[in-house]
mmCIF file of C-alpha atoms in Angstrom:
data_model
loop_
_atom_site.group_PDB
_atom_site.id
_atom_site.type_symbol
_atom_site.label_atom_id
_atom_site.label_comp_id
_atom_site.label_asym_id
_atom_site.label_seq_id
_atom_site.Cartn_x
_atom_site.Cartn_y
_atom_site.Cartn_z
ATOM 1 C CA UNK A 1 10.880 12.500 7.910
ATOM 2 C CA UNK A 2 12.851 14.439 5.522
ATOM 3 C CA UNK A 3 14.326 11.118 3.787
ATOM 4 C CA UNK A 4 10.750 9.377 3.904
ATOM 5 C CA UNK A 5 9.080 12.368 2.270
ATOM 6 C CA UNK A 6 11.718 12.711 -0.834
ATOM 7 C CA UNK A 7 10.692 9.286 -1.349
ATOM 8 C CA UNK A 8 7.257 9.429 -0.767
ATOM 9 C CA UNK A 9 6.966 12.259 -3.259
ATOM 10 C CA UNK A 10 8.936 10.309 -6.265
ATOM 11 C CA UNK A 11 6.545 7.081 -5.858
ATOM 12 C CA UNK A 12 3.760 9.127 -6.174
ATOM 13 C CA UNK A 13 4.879 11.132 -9.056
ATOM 14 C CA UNK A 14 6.051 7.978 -10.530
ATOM 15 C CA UNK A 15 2.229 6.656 -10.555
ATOM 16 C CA UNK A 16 0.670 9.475 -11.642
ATOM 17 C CA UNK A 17 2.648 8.971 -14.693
ATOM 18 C CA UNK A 18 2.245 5.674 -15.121
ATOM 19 C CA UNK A 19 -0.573 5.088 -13.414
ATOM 20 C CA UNK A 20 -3.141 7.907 -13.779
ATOM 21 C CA UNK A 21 -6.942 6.867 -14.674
ATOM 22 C CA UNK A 22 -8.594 7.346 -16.780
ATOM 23 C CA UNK A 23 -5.146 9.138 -18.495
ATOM 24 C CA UNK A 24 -1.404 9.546 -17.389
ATOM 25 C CA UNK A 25 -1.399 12.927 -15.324
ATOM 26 C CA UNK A 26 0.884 15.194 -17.687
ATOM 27 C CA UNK A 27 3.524 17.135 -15.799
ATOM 28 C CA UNK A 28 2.743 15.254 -12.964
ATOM 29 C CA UNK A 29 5.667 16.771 -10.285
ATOM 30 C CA UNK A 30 3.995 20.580 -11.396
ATOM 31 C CA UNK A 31 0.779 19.334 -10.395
ATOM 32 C CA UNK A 32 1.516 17.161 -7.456
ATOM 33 C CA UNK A 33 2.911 20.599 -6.315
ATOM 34 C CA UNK A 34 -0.072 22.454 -7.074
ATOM 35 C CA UNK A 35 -2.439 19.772 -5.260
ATOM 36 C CA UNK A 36 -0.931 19.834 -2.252
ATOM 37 C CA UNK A 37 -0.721 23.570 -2.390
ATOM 38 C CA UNK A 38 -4.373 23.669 -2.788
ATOM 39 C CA UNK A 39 -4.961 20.770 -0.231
ATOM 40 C CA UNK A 40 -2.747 22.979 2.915
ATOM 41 C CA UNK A 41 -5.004 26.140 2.005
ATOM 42 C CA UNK A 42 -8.228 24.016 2.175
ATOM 43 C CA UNK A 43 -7.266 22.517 5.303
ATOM 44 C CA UNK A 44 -6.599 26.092 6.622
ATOM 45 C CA UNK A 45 -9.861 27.437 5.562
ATOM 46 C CA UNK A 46 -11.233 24.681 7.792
ATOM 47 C CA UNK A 47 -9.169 24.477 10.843
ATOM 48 C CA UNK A 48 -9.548 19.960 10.611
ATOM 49 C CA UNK A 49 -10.820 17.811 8.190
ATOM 50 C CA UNK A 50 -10.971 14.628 7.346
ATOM 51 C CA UNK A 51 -9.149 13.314 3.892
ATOM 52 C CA UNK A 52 -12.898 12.587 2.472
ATOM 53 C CA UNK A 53 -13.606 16.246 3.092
ATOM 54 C CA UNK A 54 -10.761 17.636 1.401
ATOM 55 C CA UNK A 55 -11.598 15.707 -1.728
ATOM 56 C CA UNK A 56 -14.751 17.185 -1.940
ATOM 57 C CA UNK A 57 -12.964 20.495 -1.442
ATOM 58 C CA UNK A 58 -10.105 19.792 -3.593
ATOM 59 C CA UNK A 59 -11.532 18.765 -7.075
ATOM 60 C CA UNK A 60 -7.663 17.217 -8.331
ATOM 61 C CA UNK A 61 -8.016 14.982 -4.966
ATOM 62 C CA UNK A 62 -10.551 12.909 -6.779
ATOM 63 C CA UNK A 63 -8.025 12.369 -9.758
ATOM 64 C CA UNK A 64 -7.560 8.163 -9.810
ATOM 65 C CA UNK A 65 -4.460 6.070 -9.994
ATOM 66 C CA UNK A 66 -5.269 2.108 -11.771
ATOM 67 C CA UNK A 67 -2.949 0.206 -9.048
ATOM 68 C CA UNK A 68 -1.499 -3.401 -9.604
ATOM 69 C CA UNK A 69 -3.084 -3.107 -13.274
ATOM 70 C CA UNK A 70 -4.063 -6.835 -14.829
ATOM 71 C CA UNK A 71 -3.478 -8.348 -11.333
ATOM 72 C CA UNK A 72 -6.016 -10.231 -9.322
ATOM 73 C CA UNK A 73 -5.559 -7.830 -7.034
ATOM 74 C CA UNK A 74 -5.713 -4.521 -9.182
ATOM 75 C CA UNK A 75 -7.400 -1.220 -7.178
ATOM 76 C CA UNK A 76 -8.524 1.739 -8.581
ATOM 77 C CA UNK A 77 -8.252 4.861 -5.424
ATOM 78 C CA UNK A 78 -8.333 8.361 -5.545
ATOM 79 C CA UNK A 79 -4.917 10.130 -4.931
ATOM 80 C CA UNK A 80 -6.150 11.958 -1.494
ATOM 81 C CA UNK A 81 -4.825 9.871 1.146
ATOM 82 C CA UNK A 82 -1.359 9.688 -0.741
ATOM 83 C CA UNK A 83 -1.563 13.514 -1.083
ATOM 84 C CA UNK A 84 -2.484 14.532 2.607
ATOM 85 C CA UNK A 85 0.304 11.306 3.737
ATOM 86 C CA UNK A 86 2.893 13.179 1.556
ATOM 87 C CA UNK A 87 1.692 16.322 3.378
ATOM 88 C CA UNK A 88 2.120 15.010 6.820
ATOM 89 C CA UNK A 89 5.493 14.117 6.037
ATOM 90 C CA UNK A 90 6.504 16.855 4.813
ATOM 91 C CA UNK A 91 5.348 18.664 8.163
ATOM 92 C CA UNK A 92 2.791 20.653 6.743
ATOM 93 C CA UNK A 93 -0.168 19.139 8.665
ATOM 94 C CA UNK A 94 -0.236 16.630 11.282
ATOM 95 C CA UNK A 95 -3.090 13.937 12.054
ATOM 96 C CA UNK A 96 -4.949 14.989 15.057
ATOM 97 C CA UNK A 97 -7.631 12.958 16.946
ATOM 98 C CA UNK A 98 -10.199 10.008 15.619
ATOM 99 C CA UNK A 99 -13.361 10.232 14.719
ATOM 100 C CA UNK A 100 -16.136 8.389 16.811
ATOM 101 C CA UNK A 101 -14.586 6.363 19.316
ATOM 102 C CA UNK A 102 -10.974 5.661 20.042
ATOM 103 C CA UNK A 103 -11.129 2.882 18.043
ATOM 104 C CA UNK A 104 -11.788 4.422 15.125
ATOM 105 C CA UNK A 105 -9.481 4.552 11.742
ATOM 106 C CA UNK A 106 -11.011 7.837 10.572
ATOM 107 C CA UNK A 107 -8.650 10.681 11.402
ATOM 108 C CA UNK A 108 -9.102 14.438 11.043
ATOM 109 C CA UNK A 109 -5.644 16.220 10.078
ATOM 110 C CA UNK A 110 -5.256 19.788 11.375
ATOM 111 C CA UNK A 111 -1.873 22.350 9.923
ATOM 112 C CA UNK A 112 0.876 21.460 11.733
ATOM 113 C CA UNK A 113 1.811 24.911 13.344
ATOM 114 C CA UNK A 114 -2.192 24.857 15.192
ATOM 115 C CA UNK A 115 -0.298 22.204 17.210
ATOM 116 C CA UNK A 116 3.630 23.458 17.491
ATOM 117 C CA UNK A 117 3.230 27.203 16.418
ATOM 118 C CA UNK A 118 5.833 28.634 14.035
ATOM 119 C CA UNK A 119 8.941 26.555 15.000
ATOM 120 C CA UNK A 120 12.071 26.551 12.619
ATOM 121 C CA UNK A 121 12.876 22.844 11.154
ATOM 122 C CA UNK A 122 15.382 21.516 12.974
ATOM 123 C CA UNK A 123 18.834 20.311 11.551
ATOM 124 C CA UNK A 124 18.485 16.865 10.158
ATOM 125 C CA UNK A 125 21.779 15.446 11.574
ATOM 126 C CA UNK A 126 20.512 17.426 14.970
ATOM 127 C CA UNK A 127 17.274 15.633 15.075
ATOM 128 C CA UNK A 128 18.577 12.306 14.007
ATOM 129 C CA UNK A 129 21.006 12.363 17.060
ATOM 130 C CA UNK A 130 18.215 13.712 19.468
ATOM 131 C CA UNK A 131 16.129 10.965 18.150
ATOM 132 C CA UNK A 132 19.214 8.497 18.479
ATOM 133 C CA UNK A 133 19.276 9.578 21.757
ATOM 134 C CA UNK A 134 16.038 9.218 22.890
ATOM 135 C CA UNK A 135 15.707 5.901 21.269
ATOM 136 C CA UNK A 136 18.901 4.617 23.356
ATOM 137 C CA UNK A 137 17.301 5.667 26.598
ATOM 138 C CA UNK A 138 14.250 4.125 26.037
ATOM 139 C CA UNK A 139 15.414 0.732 24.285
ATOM 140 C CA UNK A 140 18.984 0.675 25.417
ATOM 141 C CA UNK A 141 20.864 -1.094 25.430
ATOM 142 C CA UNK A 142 20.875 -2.359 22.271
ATOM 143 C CA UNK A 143 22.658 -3.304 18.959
ATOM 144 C CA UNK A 144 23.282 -0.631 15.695
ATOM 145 C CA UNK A 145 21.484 -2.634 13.814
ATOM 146 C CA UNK A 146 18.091 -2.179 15.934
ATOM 147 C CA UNK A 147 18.995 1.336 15.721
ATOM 148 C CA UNK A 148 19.018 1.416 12.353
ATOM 149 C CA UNK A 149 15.971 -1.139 11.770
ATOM 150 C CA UNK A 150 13.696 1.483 14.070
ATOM 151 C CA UNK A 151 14.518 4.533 12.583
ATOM 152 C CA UNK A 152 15.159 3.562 8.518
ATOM 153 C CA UNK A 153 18.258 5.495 8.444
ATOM 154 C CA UNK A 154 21.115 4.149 6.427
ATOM 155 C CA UNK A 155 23.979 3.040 7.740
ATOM 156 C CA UNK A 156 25.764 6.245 7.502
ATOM 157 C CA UNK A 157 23.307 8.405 8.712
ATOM 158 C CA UNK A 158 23.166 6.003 11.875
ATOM 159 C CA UNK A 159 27.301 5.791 12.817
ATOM 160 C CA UNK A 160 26.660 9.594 12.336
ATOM 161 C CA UNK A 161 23.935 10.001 14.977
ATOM 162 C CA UNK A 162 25.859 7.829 17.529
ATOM 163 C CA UNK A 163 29.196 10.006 16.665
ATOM 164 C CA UNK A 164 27.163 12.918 17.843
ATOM 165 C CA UNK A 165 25.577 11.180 21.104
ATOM 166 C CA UNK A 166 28.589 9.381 22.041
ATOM 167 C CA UNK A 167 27.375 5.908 23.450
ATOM 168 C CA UNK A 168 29.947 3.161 25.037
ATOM 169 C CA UNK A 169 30.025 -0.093 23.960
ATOM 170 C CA UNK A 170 28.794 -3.231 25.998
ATOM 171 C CA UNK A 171 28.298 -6.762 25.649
ATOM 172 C CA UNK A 172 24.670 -8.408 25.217
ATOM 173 C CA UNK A 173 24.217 -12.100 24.994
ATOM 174 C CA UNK A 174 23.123 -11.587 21.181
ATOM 175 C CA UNK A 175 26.740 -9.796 20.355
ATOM 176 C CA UNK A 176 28.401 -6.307 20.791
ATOM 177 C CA UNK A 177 25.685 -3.546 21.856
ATOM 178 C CA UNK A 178 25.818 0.266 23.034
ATOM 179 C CA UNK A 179 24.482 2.086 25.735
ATOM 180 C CA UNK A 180 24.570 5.464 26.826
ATOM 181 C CA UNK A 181 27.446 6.669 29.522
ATOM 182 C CA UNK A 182 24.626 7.735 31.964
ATOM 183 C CA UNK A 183 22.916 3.947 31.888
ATOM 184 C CA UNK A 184 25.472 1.371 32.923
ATOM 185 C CA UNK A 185 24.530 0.895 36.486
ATOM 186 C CA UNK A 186 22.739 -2.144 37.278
ATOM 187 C CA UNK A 187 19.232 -2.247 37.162
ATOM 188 C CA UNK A 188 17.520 -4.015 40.543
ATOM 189 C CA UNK A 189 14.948 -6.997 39.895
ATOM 190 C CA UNK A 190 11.486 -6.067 39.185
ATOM 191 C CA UNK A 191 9.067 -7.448 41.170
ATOM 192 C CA UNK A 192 6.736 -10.130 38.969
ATOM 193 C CA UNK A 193 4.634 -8.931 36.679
ATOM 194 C CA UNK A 194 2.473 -10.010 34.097
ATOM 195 C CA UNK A 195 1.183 -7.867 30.808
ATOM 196 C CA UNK A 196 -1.584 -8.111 27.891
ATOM 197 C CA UNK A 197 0.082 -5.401 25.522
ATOM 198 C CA UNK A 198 -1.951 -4.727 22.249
ATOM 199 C CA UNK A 199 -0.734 -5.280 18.712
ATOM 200 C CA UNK A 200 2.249 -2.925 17.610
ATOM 201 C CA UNK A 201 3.111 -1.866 20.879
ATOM 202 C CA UNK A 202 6.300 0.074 21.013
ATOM 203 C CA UNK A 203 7.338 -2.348 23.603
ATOM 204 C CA UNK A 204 7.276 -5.256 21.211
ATOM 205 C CA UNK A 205 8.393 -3.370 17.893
ATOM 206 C CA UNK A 206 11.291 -1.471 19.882
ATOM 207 C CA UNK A 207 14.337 -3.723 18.136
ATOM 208 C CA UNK A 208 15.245 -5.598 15.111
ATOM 209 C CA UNK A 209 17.009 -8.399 17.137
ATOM 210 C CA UNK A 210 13.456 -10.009 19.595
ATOM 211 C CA UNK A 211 15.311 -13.390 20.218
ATOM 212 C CA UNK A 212 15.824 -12.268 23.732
ATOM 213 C CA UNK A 213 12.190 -11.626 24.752
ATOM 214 C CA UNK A 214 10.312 -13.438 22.137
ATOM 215 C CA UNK A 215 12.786 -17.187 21.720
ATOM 216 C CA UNK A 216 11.787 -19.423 19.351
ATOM 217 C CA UNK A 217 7.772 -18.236 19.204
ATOM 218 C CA UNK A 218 8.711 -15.386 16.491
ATOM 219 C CA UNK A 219 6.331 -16.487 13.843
ATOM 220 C CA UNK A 220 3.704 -17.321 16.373
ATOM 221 C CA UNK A 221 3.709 -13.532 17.461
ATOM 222 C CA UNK A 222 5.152 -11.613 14.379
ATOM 223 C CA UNK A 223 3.446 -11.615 11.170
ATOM 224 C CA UNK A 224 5.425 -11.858 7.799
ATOM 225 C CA UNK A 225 6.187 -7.655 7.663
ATOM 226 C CA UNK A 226 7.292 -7.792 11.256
ATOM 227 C CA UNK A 227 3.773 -6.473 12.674
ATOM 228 C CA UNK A 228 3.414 -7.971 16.281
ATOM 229 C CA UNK A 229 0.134 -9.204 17.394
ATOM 230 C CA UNK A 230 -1.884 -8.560 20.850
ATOM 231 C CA UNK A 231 0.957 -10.230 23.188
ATOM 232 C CA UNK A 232 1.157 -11.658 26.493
ATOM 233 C CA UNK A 233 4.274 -10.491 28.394
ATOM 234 C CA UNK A 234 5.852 -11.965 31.599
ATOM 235 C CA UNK A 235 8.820 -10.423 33.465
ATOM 236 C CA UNK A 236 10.110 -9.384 30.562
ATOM 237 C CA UNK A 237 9.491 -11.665 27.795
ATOM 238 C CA UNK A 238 6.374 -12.502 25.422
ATOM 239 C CA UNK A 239 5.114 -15.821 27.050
ATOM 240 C CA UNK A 240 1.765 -16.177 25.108
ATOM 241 C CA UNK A 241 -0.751 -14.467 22.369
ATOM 242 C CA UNK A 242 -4.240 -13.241 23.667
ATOM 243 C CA UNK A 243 -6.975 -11.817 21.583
ATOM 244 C CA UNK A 244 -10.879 -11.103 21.880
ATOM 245 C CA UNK A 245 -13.496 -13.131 20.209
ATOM 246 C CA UNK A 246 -16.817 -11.935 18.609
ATOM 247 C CA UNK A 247 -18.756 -12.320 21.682
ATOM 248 C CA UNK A 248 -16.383 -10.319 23.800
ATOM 249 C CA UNK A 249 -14.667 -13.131 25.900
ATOM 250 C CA UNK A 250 -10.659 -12.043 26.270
ATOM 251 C CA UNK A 251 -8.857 -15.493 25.271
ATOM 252 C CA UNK A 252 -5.385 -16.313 25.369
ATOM 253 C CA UNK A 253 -2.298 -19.011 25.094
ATOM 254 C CA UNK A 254 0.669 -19.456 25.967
ATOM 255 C CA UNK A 255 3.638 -20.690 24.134
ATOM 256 C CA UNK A 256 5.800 -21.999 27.260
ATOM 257 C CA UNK A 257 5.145 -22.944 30.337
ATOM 258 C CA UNK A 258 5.051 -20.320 33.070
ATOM 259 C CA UNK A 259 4.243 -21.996 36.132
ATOM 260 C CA UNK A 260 1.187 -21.605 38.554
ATOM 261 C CA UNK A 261 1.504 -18.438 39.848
ATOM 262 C CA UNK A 262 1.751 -16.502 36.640
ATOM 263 C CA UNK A 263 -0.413 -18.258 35.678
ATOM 264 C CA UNK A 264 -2.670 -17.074 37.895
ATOM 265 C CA UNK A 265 -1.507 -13.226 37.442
ATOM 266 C CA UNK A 266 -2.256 -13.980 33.991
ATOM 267 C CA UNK A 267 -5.769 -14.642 34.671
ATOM 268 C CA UNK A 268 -6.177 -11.382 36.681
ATOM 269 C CA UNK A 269 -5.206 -9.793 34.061
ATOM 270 C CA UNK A 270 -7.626 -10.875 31.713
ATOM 271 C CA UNK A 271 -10.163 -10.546 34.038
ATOM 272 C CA UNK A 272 -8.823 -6.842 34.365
ATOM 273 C CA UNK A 273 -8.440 -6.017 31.227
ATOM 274 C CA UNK A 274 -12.113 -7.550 30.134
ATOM 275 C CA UNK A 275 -13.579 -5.281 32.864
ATOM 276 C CA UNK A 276 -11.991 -2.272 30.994
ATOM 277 C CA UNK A 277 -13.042 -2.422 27.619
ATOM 278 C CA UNK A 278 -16.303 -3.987 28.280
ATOM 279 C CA UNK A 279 -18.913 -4.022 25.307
ATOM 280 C CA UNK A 280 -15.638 -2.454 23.123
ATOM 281 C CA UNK A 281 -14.209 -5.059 20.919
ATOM 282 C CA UNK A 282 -10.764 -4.882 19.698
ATOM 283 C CA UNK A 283 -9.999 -6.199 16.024
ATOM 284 C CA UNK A 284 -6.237 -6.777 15.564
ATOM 285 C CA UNK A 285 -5.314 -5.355 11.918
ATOM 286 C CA UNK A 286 -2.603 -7.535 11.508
ATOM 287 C CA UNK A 287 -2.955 -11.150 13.462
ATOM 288 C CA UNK A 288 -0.729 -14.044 13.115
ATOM 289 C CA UNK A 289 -2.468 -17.499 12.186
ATOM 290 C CA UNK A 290 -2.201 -18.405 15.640
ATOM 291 C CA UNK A 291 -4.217 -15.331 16.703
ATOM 292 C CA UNK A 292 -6.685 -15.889 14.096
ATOM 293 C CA UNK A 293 -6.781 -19.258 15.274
ATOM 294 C CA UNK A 294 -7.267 -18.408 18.854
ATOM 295 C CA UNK A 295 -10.154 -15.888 18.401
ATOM 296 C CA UNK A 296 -12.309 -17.916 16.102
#
């Protein structure tokens, strides 16, 4: 997260100069520095905390930034959650669990070595082939481009990853691919199976290049950033949308036609799935129109 952090850290530096309420923040890289500083030690003197409780820990947290000013949509935040973000990705502190239930979008963040002890950083080119790696063996095989759509690397920084893992090159239906040495033996068939996977699962957001599970339905699935919604799957491919309404009822439909008997595994599945979350209800934070649609 080296790359993401750098520019993580020049955005918000960037706004605090231009952007600072109720005045510019002077100097604003020396006390960016100094914040976060301050913000690692108050974290330590807790063990966990929320971002809320470091703010009222952490005076400077409270310090605003005027967002979007004279637009319709102008916002005017505190700096904390871009402080303790910039933290995390600079692998000082990591998020750790939710607050409430498991639904929950309040997270407590904890100093990174309470969860990995005192590790050295690894070697950036090291890592980004380990991740390579891993990310071939899970969603290989695949094209260089999905690589480098997943990660965020550049170009160069990808060819350099696979230099170091050493993939061979195959052929996909959607053009030339890689795969790695160990996983070019056939694969048997699956028996059928059916799948309701939830929104921005890893399954759906693996590759850059979907027209090989998802066809022609991309815009019924993916919103405009590329977010997928709550997805029904099918032997391998997305054959539907399902979602949850108000009143709890698990709803879904599907964008080709499947045939009877999934179908009917379809159903079970609902029926299933409905059983497990009971009273919980699910909110997707990013539907398409035709989940919005679908869940009233």
């Amino acid at each position: 997260t080296d790359d993401v952090a750098a520019r993580e850290r020049r955005r918000l530096v960037q706004q605090l100069t231009r952007n600072g309420h109720p005045e510019p923040v002077p100097d604003a890289e020396t006390w960016l520095a100094t914040v976060m500083d301050e913000t690692e030690r108050a974290l330590r003197a807790r063990g966990s905390a929320t971002t809320q409780q470091l703010a009222g820990d952490v005076p400077s947290l409270r310090q605003k930034l005027l967002l979007s000013p004279g637009k319709k949509y102008e916002s005017l935040v505190n700096v904390a959650g871009s402080v303790v973000a910039l933290l995390a990705a600079e692998g000082r502190i990591v998020r750790g669990r939710p607050r409430g239930s498991w639904l929950s979008s309040q997270y407590v963040w904890e100093p990174m070595d309470s969860w990995l002890g005192d590790q050295e950083k690894p070697d950036p080119d090291a890592a980004r082939a380990e991740l390579a790696r891993r990310w071939l063996g899970a969603f290989g095989p695949a094209q260089v481009a999905d690589l480098k759509w997943w990660t965020g690397w550049t170009m160069a920084q990808t060819r350099k990853a696979l230099a170091a893992v050493g993939p061979v090159e195959v052929e996909l239906d959607c053009g030339p691919g890689i795969a790695l040495p160990d996983d070019l033996a056939p694969v048997p068939e699956p028996e059928p199976w059916v799948a309701l996977l939830p929104e921005l699962d890893p399954t759906a957001m693996g590759w850059a290049e979907r027209s090989f599970y998802v066809g022609e339905h991309r815009k019924a699935v993916f919103d405009g950033s590329g977010n997928v919604c709550p997805t029904v799957w099918a032997d391998g491919r997305i054959v539907g949308v399902w979602g949850q309404r108000p009143g709890g009822e698990i709803v879904y439909r599907l964008l080709t036609d499947v045939g009877a008997d999934v179908m009917a595994r379809v159903d079970a599945e609902v029926a299933r799935l409905g059983e497990c979350l009971g009273d919980v209800r699910a909110v997707p934070k990013f539907p398409t129109p035709l989940a919005r649609e679908l869940t009233g």
